[in-house]
């Protein structure tokens, strides 16, 4: 018993000294001594600030709808690139003219913020920053042509990534990190369109990036896509394509969430299949990538999905917190 206590005390000392070095991610307590012969791996995972993330969501929503070829879209894109730069990321802007389902040419911009750009071991974190041009799932049909604010559908994932960028600037994780903000995700054919509905009408920015990565020969150990991660009471099941392409990553992330006590938000059950940016990252870029998205096997997203109610009133700091802290837990513990 006594010896145990001494080992505990020794470990605490090692932990404390790791703290005082600031930013030290490794502490080896293995000094060859008898009682202190314990190897201690300490990783300090930063604490996600949900108020901060909430403000980054609101900043985007304050631009109004971020529909390609509009002023709000241009202004928000400039804000996002400037914010990533202010957080010390190396920013790459990928401009492309992409063709929408109806032939419209979209002036699109994928925005990439990289940390340790020279590191070979990398993790990619994704979200889309554009918003749906139509509230085509609104309960009131007269709103179907009106663009949505996309507080949850778009801004929430980006807001979480901006808060992660802020924290990364203060303490770099061991692996290189790329925050990849896709454009033109949400222009898939509207429900009222009478023609054919093809899956390639969605996710135009990610399809472009998957074929033309911002760095030639780009690769990452794995990727995590955040989509609609700010709804009140949201539960995340293991999405179908994620499980198909990247089962081990789903396992890693849901296990991290369980360690943090978020087992009722990250539910260890099978969800439905969603045509989302991760599908093209998996298929075309061949980077195993999961989607954290509230989607159940019945094919339902949240109530506000593609409605005018997707606004700041339906953003919950608790959900942002649980998702953000889980992603941090994963990326800081990766070696
Ligand atoms: C489909 O409904 C086919 N995909 C949904 C992907 C999406 C839209 N994510 C956010 N908005
Ligand atoms: Zn959407």
CSV table of N, CA and C and ligand atoms in Angstrom, one decimal, residues 128 130-132 148 153-154 185-187 202 227-228 301 305-306 310, ligand 2:
chain,number,residue,atom,x,y,z
A,128,UNK,N,-18.5,21.7,-44.2
A,128,UNK,CA,-18.8,22.6,-45.4
A,128,UNK,C,-19.3,23.9,-44.8
A,130,UNK,N,-20.7,26.5,-47.1
A,130,UNK,CA,-21.8,27.0,-47.8
A,130,UNK,C,-23.1,26.6,-47.2
A,131,UNK,N,-24.2,27.3,-47.6
A,131,UNK,CA,-25.5,27.0,-47.1
A,131,UNK,C,-26.5,26.7,-48.3
A,132,UNK,N,-27.6,26.0,-47.9
A,132,UNK,CA,-28.6,25.6,-48.9
A,132,UNK,C,-29.3,26.8,-49.5
A,148,UNK,N,-31.7,29.4,-46.7
A,148,UNK,CA,-31.6,29.1,-45.2
A,148,UNK,C,-30.4,29.8,-44.6
A,153,UNK,N,-26.6,23.6,-40.2
A,153,UNK,CA,-26.2,23.0,-41.5
A,153,UNK,C,-25.2,23.9,-42.2
A,154,UNK,N,-24.0,23.7,-41.8
A,154,UNK,CA,-22.9,24.5,-42.3
A,154,UNK,C,-22.1,25.1,-41.2
A,185,UNK,N,-21.4,22.3,-51.0
A,185,UNK,CA,-21.9,21.0,-50.6
A,185,UNK,C,-23.4,20.8,-50.8
A,186,UNK,N,-24.1,22.0,-50.5
A,186,UNK,CA,-25.5,21.9,-50.2
A,186,UNK,C,-26.4,22.3,-51.4
A,187,UNK,N,-25.9,22.2,-52.6
A,187,UNK,CA,-26.7,22.6,-53.8
A,187,UNK,C,-27.3,21.5,-54.5
A,202,UNK,N,-24.6,16.9,-55.1
A,202,UNK,CA,-24.2,17.3,-53.8
A,202,UNK,C,-22.7,17.4,-53.8
A,227,UNK,N,-20.8,17.6,-39.6
A,227,UNK,CA,-22.0,18.1,-40.3
A,227,UNK,C,-23.2,18.2,-39.4
A,228,UNK,N,-23.6,19.4,-39.1
A,228,UNK,CA,-24.8,19.6,-38.3
A,228,UNK,C,-24.5,19.1,-36.8
A,301,UNK,N,-32.9,13.7,-40.4
A,301,UNK,CA,-32.0,14.6,-39.8
A,301,UNK,C,-32.7,15.3,-38.6
A,305,UNK,N,-33.7,20.8,-40.4
A,305,UNK,CA,-32.9,20.5,-41.6
A,305,UNK,C,-33.6,21.1,-42.8
A,306,UNK,N,-32.9,22.0,-43.5
A,306,UNK,CA,-33.3,22.6,-44.7
A,306,UNK,C,-34.6,23.4,-44.5
A,310,UNK,N,-33.5,26.8,-39.2
A,310,UNK,CA,-32.1,26.4,-39.0
A,310,UNK,C,-31.4,27.8,-38.7
B,2,LIG,ZN1,-27.9,20.7,-46.0
